[in-house]
Amino acid sequence: MFKKQQSLLAGLLIALIFALGACKSKFEKLKASNDNAKKYKEAIRLYNKKDYSKALELFDGLVQRYRGQEQAEDLYYYYAYTNYKLRDYTSARYHFKTFADTYPSSTRAEECRFMSAYCYYLDSPIFSLDQENTQKAIEALQLFINLYPKSERVAEAGKLIQNLRDKLEQKSYANAKLYLTIGDYQAAVIAFGNSLRDYPDTKYAEEMEFLTIKAQYLYAQKSAEYVQEDRYTQAIVDADQFTEKHPKSTYTNQVADLRKDSDRGIIQTKKILAEAALDSKVAKKIAKKDTVKSQPPSEKGNDNQKIPN
């Protein structure tokens, strides 16, 4: 009895293998044939069946063969969407754009122009990575809005642009904090300033203004005595402006402490400089102390350099 069951199972397995092989063979035969009409029909059927991988294999071979023919527009539309369904957004955005450029009078041109920009949006990485695709997505979406200002998709494009700008804002904020964390205080001061200038309405504004004071104070503290007074004074100016702007801030006490410490720093540096005027050894010692480092560029504008990822 057991042997009969084994034989039956083996027979069913062999039959299944042959059946699968026959199906594969049928597809491969069609793919290798010159029957473009049949390939086209099968590609559409596979697409509607959501078998996008096989559909793409057929579409790949048909795109060139149908160029200039009546069916070319429909074919290329399906081709672009097949890449999109397979999450190959790089290829999809290229084909969507090509469709819009090739068939500008098509009723699908607007849709494909939007989809090309949307593929850039989907390819935009997390904020901590390089944001080249994020910038390109913003440009593509803005171009769509400019080309189709009355489109129903304009509102959605605007929301997507805002999401992308929020990501750039977060990256700018994180980069500035990183300079503070690693102890490059001058770079931190400049980076916070750049971020506040580039994103004046940022939700991180109050925190960054506080951290600017902290970074400026630490920058002064680590500087040579002959430049400390000016740098401490800048920390005091920043602290006073912060207190006036944010009278009920959660950082109020910390800002007050940094201001007092800056006042003490000025008193101390004046004392040391007075000693240096009378003692050449002290003068030589403070002359060697300096912490000036390269300035981090803004992440906006025409500067070709970027803050490191």
PDB file of C-alpha atoms in Angstrom:
ATOM      1  CA  MET A   1       0.000   0.000   0.000  1.00  0.00           C
ATOM      2  CA  PHE A   2       2.779   2.380   0.956  1.00  0.00           C
ATOM      3  CA  LYS A   3       4.645   1.609  -2.314  1.00  0.00           C
ATOM      4  CA  LYS A   4       1.489   2.351  -4.331  1.00  0.00           C
ATOM      5  CA  GLN A   5       1.156   5.734  -2.580  1.00  0.00           C
ATOM      6  CA  GLN A   6       4.782   6.511  -3.302  1.00  0.00           C
ATOM      7  CA  SER A   7       4.306   5.637  -6.964  1.00  0.00           C
ATOM      8  CA  LEU A   8       1.177   7.769  -7.163  1.00  0.00           C
ATOM      9  CA  LEU A   9       2.921  10.786  -5.581  1.00  0.00           C
ATOM     10  CA  ALA A  10       5.914  10.346  -7.867  1.00  0.00           C
ATOM     11  CA  GLY A  11       3.621  10.235 -10.870  1.00  0.00           C
ATOM     12  CA  LEU A  12       1.816  13.412  -9.795  1.00  0.00           C
ATOM     13  CA  LEU A  13       5.126  15.166  -9.208  1.00  0.00           C
ATOM     14  CA  ILE A  14       6.397  14.218 -12.641  1.00  0.00           C
ATOM     15  CA  ALA A  15       3.135  15.378 -14.216  1.00  0.00           C
ATOM     16  CA  LEU A  16       3.401  18.702 -12.379  1.00  0.00           C
ATOM     17  CA  ILE A  17       6.982  19.185 -13.520  1.00  0.00           C
ATOM     18  CA  PHE A  18       6.009  18.498 -17.122  1.00  0.00           C
ATOM     19  CA  ALA A  19       3.046  20.867 -16.853  1.00  0.00           C
ATOM     20  CA  LEU A  20       5.234  23.679 -15.488  1.00  0.00           C
ATOM     21  CA  GLY A  21       7.821  22.954 -18.112  1.00  0.00           C
ATOM     22  CA  ALA A  22       5.192  23.120 -20.819  1.00  0.00           C
ATOM     23  CA  CYS A  23       3.945  26.515 -19.562  1.00  0.00           C
ATOM     24  CA  LYS A  24       7.457  27.896 -19.445  1.00  0.00           C
ATOM     25  CA  SER A  25       8.168  26.489 -22.858  1.00  0.00           C
ATOM     26  CA  LYS A  26       5.027  28.136 -24.250  1.00  0.00           C
ATOM     27  CA  PHE A  27       6.075  31.545 -22.882  1.00  0.00           C
ATOM     28  CA  GLU A  28       9.644  31.153 -24.122  1.00  0.00           C
ATOM     29  CA  LYS A  29       8.407  30.123 -27.552  1.00  0.00           C
ATOM     30  CA  LEU A  30       6.193  33.188 -27.729  1.00  0.00           C
ATOM     31  CA  LYS A  31       9.013  35.419 -26.555  1.00  0.00           C
ATOM     32  CA  ALA A  32      11.299  34.044 -29.299  1.00  0.00           C
ATOM     33  CA  SER A  33       8.654  34.261 -32.027  1.00  0.00           C
ATOM     34  CA  ASN A  34       8.069  37.083 -34.501  1.00  0.00           C
ATOM     35  CA  ASP A  35       4.353  37.266 -33.774  1.00  0.00           C
ATOM     36  CA  ASN A  36       4.384  40.775 -32.325  1.00  0.00           C
ATOM     37  CA  ALA A  37       0.604  41.072 -32.199  1.00  0.00           C
ATOM     38  CA  LYS A  38       0.340  37.947 -30.090  1.00  0.00           C
ATOM     39  CA  LYS A  39       3.191  39.130 -27.866  1.00  0.00           C
ATOM     40  CA  TYR A  40       1.446  42.465 -27.396  1.00  0.00           C
ATOM     41  CA  LYS A  41      -1.832  40.811 -26.440  1.00  0.00           C
ATOM     42  CA  GLU A  42      -0.077  38.436 -24.023  1.00  0.00           C
ATOM     43  CA  ALA A  43       1.949  41.264 -22.447  1.00  0.00           C
ATOM     44  CA  ILE A  44      -1.244  43.197 -21.710  1.00  0.00           C
ATOM     45  CA  ARG A  45      -2.869  40.053 -20.321  1.00  0.00           C
ATOM     46  CA  LEU A  46       0.128  39.403 -18.049  1.00  0.00           C
ATOM     47  CA  TYR A  47       0.113  43.045 -16.914  1.00  0.00           C
ATOM     48  CA  ASN A  48      -3.577  42.910 -16.003  1.00  0.00           C
ATOM     49  CA  LYS A  49      -2.887  39.623 -14.232  1.00  0.00           C
ATOM     50  CA  LYS A  50      -0.163  41.475 -12.247  1.00  0.00           C
ATOM     51  CA  ASP A  51       2.569  39.211 -13.589  1.00  0.00           C
ATOM     52  CA  TYR A  52       4.740  42.263 -14.197  1.00  0.00           C
ATOM     53  CA  SER A  53       8.072  40.466 -14.553  1.00  0.00           C
ATOM     54  CA  LYS A  54       6.899  38.386 -17.502  1.00  0.00           C
ATOM     55  CA  ALA A  55       5.009  41.316 -18.985  1.00  0.00           C
ATOM     56  CA  LEU A  56       8.201  43.365 -18.901  1.00  0.00           C
ATOM     57  CA  GLU A  57      10.118  40.661 -20.761  1.00  0.00           C
ATOM     58  CA  LEU A  58       7.645  40.949 -23.630  1.00  0.00           C
ATOM     59  CA  PHE A  59       7.363  44.746 -23.500  1.00  0.00           C
ATOM     60  CA  ASP A  60      11.165  45.067 -23.666  1.00  0.00           C
ATOM     61  CA  GLY A  61      11.180  43.412 -27.055  1.00  0.00           C
ATOM     62  CA  LEU A  62       8.103  45.179 -28.393  1.00  0.00           C
ATOM     63  CA  VAL A  63       8.947  48.824 -27.645  1.00  0.00           C
ATOM     64  CA  GLN A  64      11.406  49.194 -30.524  1.00  0.00           C
ATOM     65  CA  ARG A  65       9.338  47.128 -32.965  1.00  0.00           C
ATOM     66  CA  TYR A  66       6.192  49.225 -32.505  1.00  0.00           C
ATOM     67  CA  ARG A  67       7.943  52.594 -32.669  1.00  0.00           C
ATOM     68  CA  GLY A  68       6.068  54.952 -34.977  1.00  0.00           C
ATOM     69  CA  GLN A  69       3.022  52.680 -35.173  1.00  0.00           C
ATOM     70  CA  GLU A  70      -0.485  53.363 -33.941  1.00  0.00           C
ATOM     71  CA  GLN A  71      -0.142  51.049 -30.933  1.00  0.00           C
ATOM     72  CA  ALA A  72       3.144  52.611 -29.788  1.00  0.00           C
ATOM     73  CA  GLU A  73       1.546  55.121 -27.414  1.00  0.00           C
ATOM     74  CA  ASP A  74      -0.475  52.521 -25.495  1.00  0.00           C
ATOM     75  CA  LEU A  75       2.461  50.148 -25.463  1.00  0.00           C
ATOM     76  CA  TYR A  76       4.866  52.706 -24.022  1.00  0.00           C
ATOM     77  CA  TYR A  77       2.324  53.745 -21.388  1.00  0.00           C
ATOM     78  CA  TYR A  78       2.033  50.143 -20.195  1.00  0.00           C
ATOM     79  CA  TYR A  79       5.819  49.780 -20.396  1.00  0.00           C
ATOM     80  CA  ALA A  80       6.391  52.719 -18.067  1.00  0.00           C
ATOM     81  CA  TYR A  81       3.825  51.455 -15.582  1.00  0.00           C
ATOM     82  CA  THR A  82       5.263  47.933 -15.669  1.00  0.00           C
ATOM     83  CA  ASN A  83       8.611  49.303 -14.468  1.00  0.00           C
ATOM     84  CA  TYR A  84       6.762  51.309 -11.842  1.00  0.00           C
ATOM     85  CA  LYS A  85       4.835  48.253 -10.607  1.00  0.00           C
ATOM     86  CA  LEU A  86       8.155  46.399 -10.299  1.00  0.00           C
ATOM     87  CA  ARG A  87       9.432  49.315  -8.162  1.00  0.00           C
ATOM     88  CA  ASP A  88      12.202  50.115 -10.608  1.00  0.00           C
ATOM     89  CA  TYR A  89      11.624  53.813 -10.083  1.00  0.00           C
ATOM     90  CA  THR A  90      14.772  54.898 -11.913  1.00  0.00           C
ATOM     91  CA  SER A  91      13.617  53.214 -15.130  1.00  0.00           C
ATOM     92  CA  ALA A  92       9.985  54.162 -14.564  1.00  0.00           C
ATOM     93  CA  ARG A  93      10.664  57.874 -14.162  1.00  0.00           C
ATOM     94  CA  TYR A  94      12.739  57.856 -17.363  1.00  0.00           C
ATOM     95  CA  HIS A  95       9.986  56.135 -19.337  1.00  0.00           C
ATOM     96  CA  PHE A  96       7.223  58.312 -17.895  1.00  0.00           C
ATOM     97  CA  LYS A  97       9.186  61.429 -18.857  1.00  0.00           C
ATOM     98  CA  THR A  98       9.933  60.001 -22.305  1.00  0.00           C
ATOM     99  CA  PHE A  99       6.224  59.332 -22.794  1.00  0.00           C
ATOM    100  CA  ALA A 100       5.320  62.912 -21.842  1.00  0.00           C
ATOM    101  CA  ASP A 101       8.026  64.320 -24.124  1.00  0.00           C
ATOM    102  CA  THR A 102       7.147  62.007 -27.025  1.00  0.00           C
ATOM    103  CA  TYR A 103       3.350  62.368 -26.782  1.00  0.00           C
ATOM    104  CA  PRO A 104       2.803  65.905 -25.398  1.00  0.00           C
ATOM    105  CA  SER A 105      -0.725  66.043 -26.857  1.00  0.00           C
ATOM    106  CA  SER A 106      -1.765  62.740 -25.299  1.00  0.00           C
ATOM    107  CA  THR A 107      -4.454  62.750 -22.642  1.00  0.00           C
ATOM    108  CA  ARG A 108      -1.942  60.759 -20.560  1.00  0.00           C
ATOM    109  CA  ALA A 109       0.918  63.280 -20.869  1.00  0.00           C
ATOM    110  CA  GLU A 110      -0.015  65.139 -17.673  1.00  0.00           C
ATOM    111  CA  GLU A 111      -0.325  61.888 -15.732  1.00  0.00           C
ATOM    112  CA  CYS A 112       3.040  60.620 -16.964  1.00  0.00           C
ATOM    113  CA  ARG A 113       4.786  63.926 -16.206  1.00  0.00           C
ATOM    114  CA  PHE A 114       3.466  63.707 -12.662  1.00  0.00           C
ATOM    115  CA  MET A 115       4.430  60.045 -12.342  1.00  0.00           C
ATOM    116  CA  SER A 116       7.974  60.817 -13.470  1.00  0.00           C
ATOM    117  CA  ALA A 117       8.284  63.376 -10.663  1.00  0.00           C
ATOM    118  CA  TYR A 118       6.591  61.006  -8.225  1.00  0.00           C
ATOM    119  CA  CYS A 119       9.179  58.307  -8.995  1.00  0.00           C
ATOM    120  CA  TYR A 120      11.884  60.778  -7.969  1.00  0.00           C
ATOM    121  CA  TYR A 121       9.908  61.317  -4.768  1.00  0.00           C
ATOM    122  CA  LEU A 122       9.794  57.568  -4.104  1.00  0.00           C
ATOM    123  CA  ASP A 123      13.555  57.340  -4.714  1.00  0.00           C
ATOM    124  CA  SER A 124      14.277  60.084  -2.185  1.00  0.00           C
ATOM    125  CA  PRO A 125      16.270  58.432   0.643  1.00  0.00           C
ATOM    126  CA  ILE A 126      16.092  58.939   4.406  1.00  0.00           C
ATOM    127  CA  PHE A 127      17.327  62.355   5.555  1.00  0.00           C
ATOM    128  CA  SER A 128      20.730  61.119   6.753  1.00  0.00           C
ATOM    129  CA  LEU A 129      21.776  60.052   3.226  1.00  0.00           C
ATOM    130  CA  ASP A 130      22.712  62.115   0.172  1.00  0.00           C
ATOM    131  CA  GLN A 131      19.736  64.207  -0.901  1.00  0.00           C
ATOM    132  CA  GLU A 132      20.438  64.638  -4.632  1.00  0.00           C
ATOM    133  CA  ASN A 133      17.260  62.763  -5.581  1.00  0.00           C
ATOM    134  CA  THR A 134      15.295  64.847  -3.086  1.00  0.00           C
ATOM    135  CA  GLN A 135      16.414  68.038  -4.811  1.00  0.00           C
ATOM    136  CA  LYS A 136      15.616  66.554  -8.235  1.00  0.00           C
ATOM    137  CA  ALA A 137      12.196  65.456  -7.005  1.00  0.00           C
ATOM    138  CA  ILE A 138      11.410  68.990  -5.848  1.00  0.00           C
ATOM    139  CA  GLU A 139      12.516  70.381  -9.213  1.00  0.00           C
ATOM    140  CA  ALA A 140      10.465  67.806 -11.148  1.00  0.00           C
ATOM    141  CA  LEU A 141       7.343  68.384  -9.046  1.00  0.00           C
ATOM    142  CA  GLN A 142       7.705  72.150  -9.353  1.00  0.00           C
ATOM    143  CA  LEU A 143       8.083  71.774 -13.123  1.00  0.00           C
ATOM    144  CA  PHE A 144       4.852  69.776 -13.157  1.00  0.00           C
ATOM    145  CA  ILE A 145       3.060  72.549 -11.251  1.00  0.00           C
ATOM    146  CA  ASN A 146       4.421  75.150 -13.675  1.00  0.00           C
ATOM    147  CA  LEU A 147       3.359  73.126 -16.730  1.00  0.00           C
ATOM    148  CA  TYR A 148      -0.078  72.147 -15.403  1.00  0.00           C
ATOM    149  CA  PRO A 149      -1.127  74.888 -12.949  1.00  0.00           C
ATOM    150  CA  LYS A 150      -4.809  73.920 -13.238  1.00  0.00           C
ATOM    151  CA  SER A 151      -4.272  70.196 -12.786  1.00  0.00           C
ATOM    152  CA  GLU A 152      -6.089  68.311 -10.050  1.00  0.00           C
ATOM    153  CA  ARG A 153      -2.696  66.879  -9.117  1.00  0.00           C
ATOM    154  CA  VAL A 154      -1.202  70.279  -8.216  1.00  0.00           C
ATOM    155  CA  ALA A 155      -2.352  70.045  -4.587  1.00  0.00           C
ATOM    156  CA  GLU A 156      -0.782  66.610  -4.221  1.00  0.00           C
ATOM    157  CA  ALA A 157       2.433  67.814  -5.875  1.00  0.00           C
ATOM    158  CA  GLY A 158       2.555  70.703  -3.401  1.00  0.00           C
ATOM    159  CA  LYS A 159       2.206  68.318  -0.450  1.00  0.00           C
ATOM    160  CA  LEU A 160       4.977  66.105  -1.812  1.00  0.00           C
ATOM    161  CA  ILE A 161       7.265  69.124  -2.218  1.00  0.00           C
ATOM    162  CA  GLN A 162       6.613  70.106   1.400  1.00  0.00           C
ATOM    163  CA  ASN A 163       7.464  66.563   2.564  1.00  0.00           C
ATOM    164  CA  LEU A 164      10.745  66.741   0.655  1.00  0.00           C
ATOM    165  CA  ARG A 165      11.592  70.168   2.055  1.00  0.00           C
ATOM    166  CA  ASP A 166      10.894  68.872   5.551  1.00  0.00           C
ATOM    167  CA  LYS A 167      13.456  66.143   4.894  1.00  0.00           C
ATOM    168  CA  LEU A 168      16.071  68.666   3.735  1.00  0.00           C
ATOM    169  CA  GLU A 169      15.295  70.776   6.796  1.00  0.00           C
ATOM    170  CA  GLN A 170      15.820  67.781   9.076  1.00  0.00           C
ATOM    171  CA  LYS A 171      19.117  66.950   7.395  1.00  0.00           C
ATOM    172  CA  SER A 172      20.326  70.536   7.772  1.00  0.00           C
ATOM    173  CA  TYR A 173      19.389  70.515  11.469  1.00  0.00           C
ATOM    174  CA  ALA A 174      21.070  67.140  12.067  1.00  0.00           C
ATOM    175  CA  ASN A 175      24.266  68.187  10.282  1.00  0.00           C
ATOM    176  CA  ALA A 176      24.545  71.350  12.368  1.00  0.00           C
ATOM    177  CA  LYS A 177      24.065  69.386  15.608  1.00  0.00           C
ATOM    178  CA  LEU A 178      26.731  66.933  14.470  1.00  0.00           C
ATOM    179  CA  TYR A 179      29.336  69.720  14.322  1.00  0.00           C
ATOM    180  CA  LEU A 180      28.458  70.631  17.896  1.00  0.00           C
ATOM    181  CA  THR A 181      28.676  66.991  18.997  1.00  0.00           C
ATOM    182  CA  ILE A 182      32.145  66.468  17.502  1.00  0.00           C
ATOM    183  CA  GLY A 183      33.432  69.712  19.004  1.00  0.00           C
ATOM    184  CA  ASP A 184      33.856  71.793  15.845  1.00  0.00           C
ATOM    185  CA  TYR A 185      32.179  74.771  17.446  1.00  0.00           C
ATOM    186  CA  GLN A 186      32.913  77.392  14.793  1.00  0.00           C
ATOM    187  CA  ALA A 187      31.469  75.100  12.114  1.00  0.00           C
ATOM    188  CA  ALA A 188      28.436  74.478  14.344  1.00  0.00           C
ATOM    189  CA  VAL A 189      27.757  78.216  14.731  1.00  0.00           C
ATOM    190  CA  ILE A 190      27.937  78.729  10.974  1.00  0.00           C
ATOM    191  CA  ALA A 191      25.887  75.612  10.187  1.00  0.00           C
ATOM    192  CA  PHE A 192      23.125  76.625  12.602  1.00  0.00           C
ATOM    193  CA  GLY A 193      23.087  80.072  11.008  1.00  0.00           C
ATOM    194  CA  ASN A 194      22.884  78.584   7.519  1.00  0.00           C
ATOM    195  CA  SER A 195      20.044  76.285   8.532  1.00  0.00           C
ATOM    196  CA  LEU A 196      18.054  79.101  10.141  1.00  0.00           C
ATOM    197  CA  ARG A 197      18.575  81.250   7.062  1.00  0.00           C
ATOM    198  CA  ASP A 198      17.595  78.492   4.617  1.00  0.00           C
ATOM    199  CA  TYR A 199      14.604  77.341   6.690  1.00  0.00           C
ATOM    200  CA  PRO A 200      13.347  80.407   8.579  1.00  0.00           C
ATOM    201  CA  ASP A 201      10.085  78.713   9.548  1.00  0.00           C
ATOM    202  CA  THR A 202      11.712  75.513  10.799  1.00  0.00           C
ATOM    203  CA  LYS A 203      10.201  73.825  13.826  1.00  0.00           C
ATOM    204  CA  TYR A 204      13.753  73.508  15.190  1.00  0.00           C
ATOM    205  CA  ALA A 205      14.323  77.295  15.197  1.00  0.00           C
ATOM    206  CA  GLU A 206      14.213  77.912  18.955  1.00  0.00           C
ATOM    207  CA  GLU A 207      16.433  74.926  19.738  1.00  0.00           C
ATOM    208  CA  MET A 208      18.950  75.904  17.072  1.00  0.00           C
ATOM    209  CA  GLU A 209      19.076  79.481  18.321  1.00  0.00           C
ATOM    210  CA  PHE A 210      19.869  78.144  21.794  1.00  0.00           C
ATOM    211  CA  LEU A 211      22.476  75.730  20.447  1.00  0.00           C
ATOM    212  CA  THR A 212      24.052  78.603  18.507  1.00  0.00           C
ATOM    213  CA  ILE A 213      24.657  80.403  21.803  1.00  0.00           C
ATOM    214  CA  LYS A 214      26.089  77.251  23.333  1.00  0.00           C
ATOM    215  CA  ALA A 215      28.359  76.625  20.336  1.00  0.00           C
ATOM    216  CA  GLN A 216      29.475  80.275  20.273  1.00  0.00           C
ATOM    217  CA  TYR A 217      30.340  80.155  23.975  1.00  0.00           C
ATOM    218  CA  LEU A 218      32.332  76.929  23.577  1.00  0.00           C
ATOM    219  CA  TYR A 219      34.027  78.348  20.483  1.00  0.00           C
ATOM    220  CA  ALA A 220      35.120  81.369  22.504  1.00  0.00           C
ATOM    221  CA  GLN A 221      36.199  79.210  25.437  1.00  0.00           C
ATOM    222  CA  LYS A 222      38.472  77.070  23.222  1.00  0.00           C
ATOM    223  CA  SER A 223      39.926  80.044  21.348  1.00  0.00           C
ATOM    224  CA  ALA A 224      43.162  81.877  21.924  1.00  0.00           C
ATOM    225  CA  GLU A 225      42.839  84.618  24.526  1.00  0.00           C
ATOM    226  CA  TYR A 226      43.546  87.428  22.061  1.00  0.00           C
ATOM    227  CA  VAL A 227      40.259  86.690  20.217  1.00  0.00           C
ATOM    228  CA  GLN A 228      38.166  85.464  23.135  1.00  0.00           C
ATOM    229  CA  GLU A 229      36.625  88.794  24.088  1.00  0.00           C
ATOM    230  CA  ASP A 230      35.000  89.303  20.682  1.00  0.00           C
ATOM    231  CA  ARG A 231      33.731  85.729  20.624  1.00  0.00           C
ATOM    232  CA  TYR A 232      32.345  85.847  24.141  1.00  0.00           C
ATOM    233  CA  THR A 233      30.719  89.177  23.290  1.00  0.00           C
ATOM    234  CA  GLN A 234      28.986  87.556  20.336  1.00  0.00           C
ATOM    235  CA  ALA A 235      27.641  84.853  22.658  1.00  0.00           C
ATOM    236  CA  ILE A 236      26.270  87.580  24.938  1.00  0.00           C
ATOM    237  CA  VAL A 237      24.633  89.381  22.012  1.00  0.00           C
ATOM    238  CA  ASP A 238      23.050  86.121  20.848  1.00  0.00           C
ATOM    239  CA  ALA A 239      21.861  85.365  24.382  1.00  0.00           C
ATOM    240  CA  ASP A 240      20.229  88.776  24.768  1.00  0.00           C
ATOM    241  CA  GLN A 241      18.478  88.437  21.410  1.00  0.00           C
ATOM    242  CA  PHE A 242      17.241  84.976  22.335  1.00  0.00           C
ATOM    243  CA  THR A 243      15.843  86.161  25.690  1.00  0.00           C
ATOM    244  CA  GLU A 244      14.030  89.036  24.015  1.00  0.00           C
ATOM    245  CA  LYS A 245      12.607  86.778  21.296  1.00  0.00           C
ATOM    246  CA  HIS A 246      11.714  83.820  23.554  1.00  0.00           C
ATOM    247  CA  PRO A 247      10.922  85.221  27.040  1.00  0.00           C
ATOM    248  CA  LYS A 248       9.180  82.005  28.141  1.00  0.00           C
ATOM    249  CA  SER A 249      11.514  79.501  26.539  1.00  0.00           C
ATOM    250  CA  THR A 250      12.407  76.209  28.216  1.00  0.00           C
ATOM    251  CA  TYR A 251      16.034  77.187  27.517  1.00  0.00           C
ATOM    252  CA  THR A 252      15.832  80.490  29.429  1.00  0.00           C
ATOM    253  CA  ASN A 253      17.871  79.351  32.452  1.00  0.00           C
ATOM    254  CA  GLN A 254      20.557  77.709  30.316  1.00  0.00           C
ATOM    255  CA  VAL A 255      20.844  80.827  28.171  1.00  0.00           C
ATOM    256  CA  ALA A 256      21.210  82.976  31.307  1.00  0.00           C
ATOM    257  CA  ASP A 257      23.995  80.687  32.561  1.00  0.00           C
ATOM    258  CA  LEU A 258      25.843  80.882  29.231  1.00  0.00           C
ATOM    259  CA  ARG A 259      25.570  84.661  29.309  1.00  0.00           C
ATOM    260  CA  LYS A 260      27.031  84.820  32.833  1.00  0.00           C
ATOM    261  CA  ASP A 261      29.816  82.433  31.875  1.00  0.00           C
ATOM    262  CA  SER A 262      30.590  84.589  28.845  1.00  0.00           C
ATOM    263  CA  ASP A 263      30.839  87.679  31.087  1.00  0.00           C
ATOM    264  CA  ARG A 264      33.220  85.779  33.356  1.00  0.00           C
ATOM    265  CA  GLY A 265      35.172  84.640  30.317  1.00  0.00           C
ATOM    266  CA  ILE A 266      35.703  88.213  29.196  1.00  0.00           C
ATOM    267  CA  ILE A 267      36.945  89.209  32.657  1.00  0.00           C
ATOM    268  CA  GLN A 268      39.319  86.247  32.744  1.00  0.00           C
ATOM    269  CA  THR A 269      40.728  86.812  29.254  1.00  0.00           C
ATOM    270  CA  LYS A 270      41.348  90.495  29.978  1.00  0.00           C
ATOM    271  CA  LYS A 271      43.299  89.441  33.048  1.00  0.00           C
ATOM    272  CA  ILE A 272      45.414  86.975  31.066  1.00  0.00           C
ATOM    273  CA  LEU A 273      46.081  89.490  28.294  1.00  0.00           C
ATOM    274  CA  ALA A 274      47.208  92.013  30.918  1.00  0.00           C
ATOM    275  CA  GLU A 275      49.664  89.417  32.243  1.00  0.00           C
ATOM    276  CA  ALA A 276      50.849  88.672  28.687  1.00  0.00           C
ATOM    277  CA  ALA A 277      51.634  92.363  28.173  1.00  0.00           C
ATOM    278  CA  LEU A 278      54.071  92.119  31.069  1.00  0.00           C
ATOM    279  CA  ASP A 279      55.379  88.555  30.556  1.00  0.00           C
ATOM    280  CA  SER A 280      56.711  87.380  27.154  1.00  0.00           C
ATOM    281  CA  LYS A 281      56.408  83.694  28.149  1.00  0.00           C
ATOM    282  CA  VAL A 282      52.680  84.094  28.745  1.00  0.00           C
ATOM    283  CA  ALA A 283      52.370  85.989  25.436  1.00  0.00           C
ATOM    284  CA  LYS A 284      54.089  83.190  23.495  1.00  0.00           C
ATOM    285  CA  LYS A 285      51.907  80.566  25.178  1.00  0.00           C
ATOM    286  CA  ILE A 286      48.602  82.165  24.204  1.00  0.00           C
ATOM    287  CA  ALA A 287      49.850  82.932  20.684  1.00  0.00           C
ATOM    288  CA  LYS A 288      50.046  79.195  19.983  1.00  0.00           C
ATOM    289  CA  LYS A 289      46.456  78.569  20.980  1.00  0.00           C
ATOM    290  CA  ASP A 290      43.888  78.736  18.163  1.00  0.00           C
ATOM    291  CA  THR A 291      40.892  76.732  17.021  1.00  0.00           C
ATOM    292  CA  VAL A 292      39.952  78.252  13.662  1.00  0.00           C
ATOM    293  CA  LYS A 293      38.628  75.607  11.269  1.00  0.00           C
ATOM    294  CA  SER A 294      37.143  75.603   7.792  1.00  0.00           C
ATOM    295  CA  GLN A 295      33.634  76.978   7.405  1.00  0.00           C
ATOM    296  CA  PRO A 296      30.807  74.613   6.474  1.00  0.00           C
ATOM    297  CA  PRO A 297      28.917  75.799   3.399  1.00  0.00           C
ATOM    298  CA  SER A 298      25.173  76.266   3.175  1.00  0.00           C
ATOM    299  CA  GLU A 299      23.201  73.327   1.786  1.00  0.00           C
ATOM    300  CA  LYS A 300      21.355  75.789  -0.460  1.00  0.00           C
ATOM    301  CA  GLY A 301      22.579  78.271  -2.990  1.00  0.00           C
ATOM    302  CA  ASN A 302      25.267  77.938  -5.656  1.00  0.00           C
ATOM    303  CA  ASP A 303      27.976  76.458  -3.466  1.00  0.00           C
ATOM    304  CA  ASN A 304      29.141  73.212  -5.074  1.00  0.00           C
ATOM    305  CA  GLN A 305      30.348  71.864  -1.762  1.00  0.00           C
ATOM    306  CA  LYS A 306      27.996  70.169   0.660  1.00  0.00           C
ATOM    307  CA  ILE A 307      28.010  69.512   4.347  1.00  0.00           C
ATOM    308  CA  PRO A 308      29.181  65.895   4.805  1.00  0.00           C
ATOM    309  CA  ASN A 309      26.469  63.231   5.104  1.00  0.00           C
TER     310      ASN A 309
END
